[in-house]
PDB file of C-alpha atoms in Angstrom:
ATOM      1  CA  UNK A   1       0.000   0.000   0.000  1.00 68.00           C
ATOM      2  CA  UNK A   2       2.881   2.759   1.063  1.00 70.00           C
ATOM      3  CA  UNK A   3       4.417   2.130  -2.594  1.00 73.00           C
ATOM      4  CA  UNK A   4       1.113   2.337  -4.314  1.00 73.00           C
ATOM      5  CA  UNK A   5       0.723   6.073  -2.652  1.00 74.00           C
ATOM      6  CA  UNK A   6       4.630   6.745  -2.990  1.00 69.00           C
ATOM      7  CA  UNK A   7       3.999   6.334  -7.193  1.00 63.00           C
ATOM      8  CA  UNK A   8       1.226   8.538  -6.863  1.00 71.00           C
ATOM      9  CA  UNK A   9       2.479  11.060  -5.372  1.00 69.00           C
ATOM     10  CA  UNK A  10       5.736  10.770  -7.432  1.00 66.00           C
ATOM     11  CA  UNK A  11       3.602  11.413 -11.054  1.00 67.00           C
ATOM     12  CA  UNK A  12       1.439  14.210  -9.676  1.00 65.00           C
ATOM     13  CA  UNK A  13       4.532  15.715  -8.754  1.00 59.00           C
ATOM     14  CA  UNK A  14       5.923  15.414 -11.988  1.00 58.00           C
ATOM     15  CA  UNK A  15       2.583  16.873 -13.832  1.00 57.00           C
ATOM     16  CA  UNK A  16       2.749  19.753 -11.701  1.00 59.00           C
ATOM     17  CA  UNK A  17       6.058  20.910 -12.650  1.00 66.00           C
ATOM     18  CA  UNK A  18       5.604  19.948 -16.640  1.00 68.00           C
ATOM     19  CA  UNK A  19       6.948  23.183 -18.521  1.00 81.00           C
ATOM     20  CA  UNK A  20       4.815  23.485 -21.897  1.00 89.00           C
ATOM     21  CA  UNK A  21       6.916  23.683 -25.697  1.00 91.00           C
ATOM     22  CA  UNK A  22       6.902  27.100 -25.758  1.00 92.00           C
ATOM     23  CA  UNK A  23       8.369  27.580 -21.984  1.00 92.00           C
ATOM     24  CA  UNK A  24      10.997  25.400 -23.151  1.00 93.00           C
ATOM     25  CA  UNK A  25      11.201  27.150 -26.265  1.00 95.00           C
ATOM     26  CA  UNK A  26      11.284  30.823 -24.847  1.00 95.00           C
ATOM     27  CA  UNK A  27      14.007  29.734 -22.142  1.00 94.00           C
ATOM     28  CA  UNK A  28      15.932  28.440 -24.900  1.00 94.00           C
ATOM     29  CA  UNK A  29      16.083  31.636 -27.236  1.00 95.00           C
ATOM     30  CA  UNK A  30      16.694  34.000 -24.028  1.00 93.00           C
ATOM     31  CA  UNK A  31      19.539  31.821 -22.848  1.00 89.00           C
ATOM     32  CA  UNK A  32      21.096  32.397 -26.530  1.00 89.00           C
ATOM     33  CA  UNK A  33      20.639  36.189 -26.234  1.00 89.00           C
ATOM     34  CA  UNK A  34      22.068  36.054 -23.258  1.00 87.00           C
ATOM     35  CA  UNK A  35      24.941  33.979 -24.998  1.00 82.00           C
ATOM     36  CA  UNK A  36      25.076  35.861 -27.488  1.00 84.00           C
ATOM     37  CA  UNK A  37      25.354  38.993 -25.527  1.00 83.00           C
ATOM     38  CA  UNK A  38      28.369  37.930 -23.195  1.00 81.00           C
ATOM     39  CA  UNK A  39      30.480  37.137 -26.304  1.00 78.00           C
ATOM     40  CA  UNK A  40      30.081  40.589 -27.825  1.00 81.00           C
ATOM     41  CA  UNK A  41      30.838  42.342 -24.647  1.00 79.00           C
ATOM     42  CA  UNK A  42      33.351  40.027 -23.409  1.00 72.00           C
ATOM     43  CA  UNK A  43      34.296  40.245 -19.612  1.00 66.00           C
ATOM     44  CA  UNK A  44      31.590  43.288 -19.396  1.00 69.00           C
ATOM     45  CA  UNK A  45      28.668  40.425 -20.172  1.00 68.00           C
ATOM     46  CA  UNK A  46      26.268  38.373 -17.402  1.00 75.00           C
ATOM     47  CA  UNK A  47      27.765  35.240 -18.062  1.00 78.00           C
ATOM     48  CA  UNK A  48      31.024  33.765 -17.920  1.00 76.00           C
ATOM     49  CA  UNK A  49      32.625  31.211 -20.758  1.00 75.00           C
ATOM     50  CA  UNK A  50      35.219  29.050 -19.990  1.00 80.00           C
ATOM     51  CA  UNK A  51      37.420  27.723 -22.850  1.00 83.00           C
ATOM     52  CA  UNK A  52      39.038  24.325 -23.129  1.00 90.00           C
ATOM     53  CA  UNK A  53      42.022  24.127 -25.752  1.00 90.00           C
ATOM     54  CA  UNK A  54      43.329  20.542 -26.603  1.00 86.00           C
ATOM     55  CA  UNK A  55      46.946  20.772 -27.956  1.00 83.00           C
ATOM     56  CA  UNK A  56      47.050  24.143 -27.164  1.00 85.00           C
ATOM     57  CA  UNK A  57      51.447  24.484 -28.717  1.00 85.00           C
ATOM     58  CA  UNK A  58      49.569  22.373 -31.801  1.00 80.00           C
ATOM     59  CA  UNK A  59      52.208  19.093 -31.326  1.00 83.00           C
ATOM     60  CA  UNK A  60      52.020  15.854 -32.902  1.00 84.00           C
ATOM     61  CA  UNK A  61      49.672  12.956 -31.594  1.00 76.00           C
ATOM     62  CA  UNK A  62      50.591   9.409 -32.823  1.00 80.00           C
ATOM     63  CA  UNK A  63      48.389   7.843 -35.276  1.00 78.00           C
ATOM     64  CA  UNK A  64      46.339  10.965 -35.314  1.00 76.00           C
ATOM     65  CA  UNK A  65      48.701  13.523 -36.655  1.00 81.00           C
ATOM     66  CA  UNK A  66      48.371  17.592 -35.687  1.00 83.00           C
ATOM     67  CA  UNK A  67      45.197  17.742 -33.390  1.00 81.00           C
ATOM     68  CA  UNK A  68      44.155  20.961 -32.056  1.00 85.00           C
ATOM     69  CA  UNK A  69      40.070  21.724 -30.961  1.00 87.00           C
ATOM     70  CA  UNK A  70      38.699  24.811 -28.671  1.00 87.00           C
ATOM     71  CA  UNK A  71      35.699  24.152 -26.634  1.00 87.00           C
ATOM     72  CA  UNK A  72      33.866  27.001 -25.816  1.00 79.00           C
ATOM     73  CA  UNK A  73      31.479  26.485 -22.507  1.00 78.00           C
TER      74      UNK A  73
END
């Protein structure tokens, strides 16, 4: 019987906090601007972006040859 009410209580839950497409959608697009914004203005924008460079003096790998990727997050 407890587990019975612990799965009810676990979906309503869950249906009370659903966010609808266009919640998701319009949370997407202002996280972009927001993005978007911090880039252009640098250090002066609200967010902060950290940057991950592999093979950042661009040496040799073995069997891969010269590597180099920047990850932007």
């Amino acid at each position: 019987m407890k587990k019975v009410i612990f799965f009810i209580l676990l979906f309503t839950s869950f249906a009370a906090v659903a966010q609808t497409e266009t919640e998701i959608r319009d949370h997407y697009q202002d996280v972009n601007k927001r993005i978007q914004a911090s880039k252009e203005h640098g250090m002066e924008g609200e967010l902060y972006c950290n940057e991950w460079i592999t093979n950042k003096n661009a040496m040799s790998w073995p069997a891969v040859g010269t590597y180099q990727e920047t990850t932007d997050f």
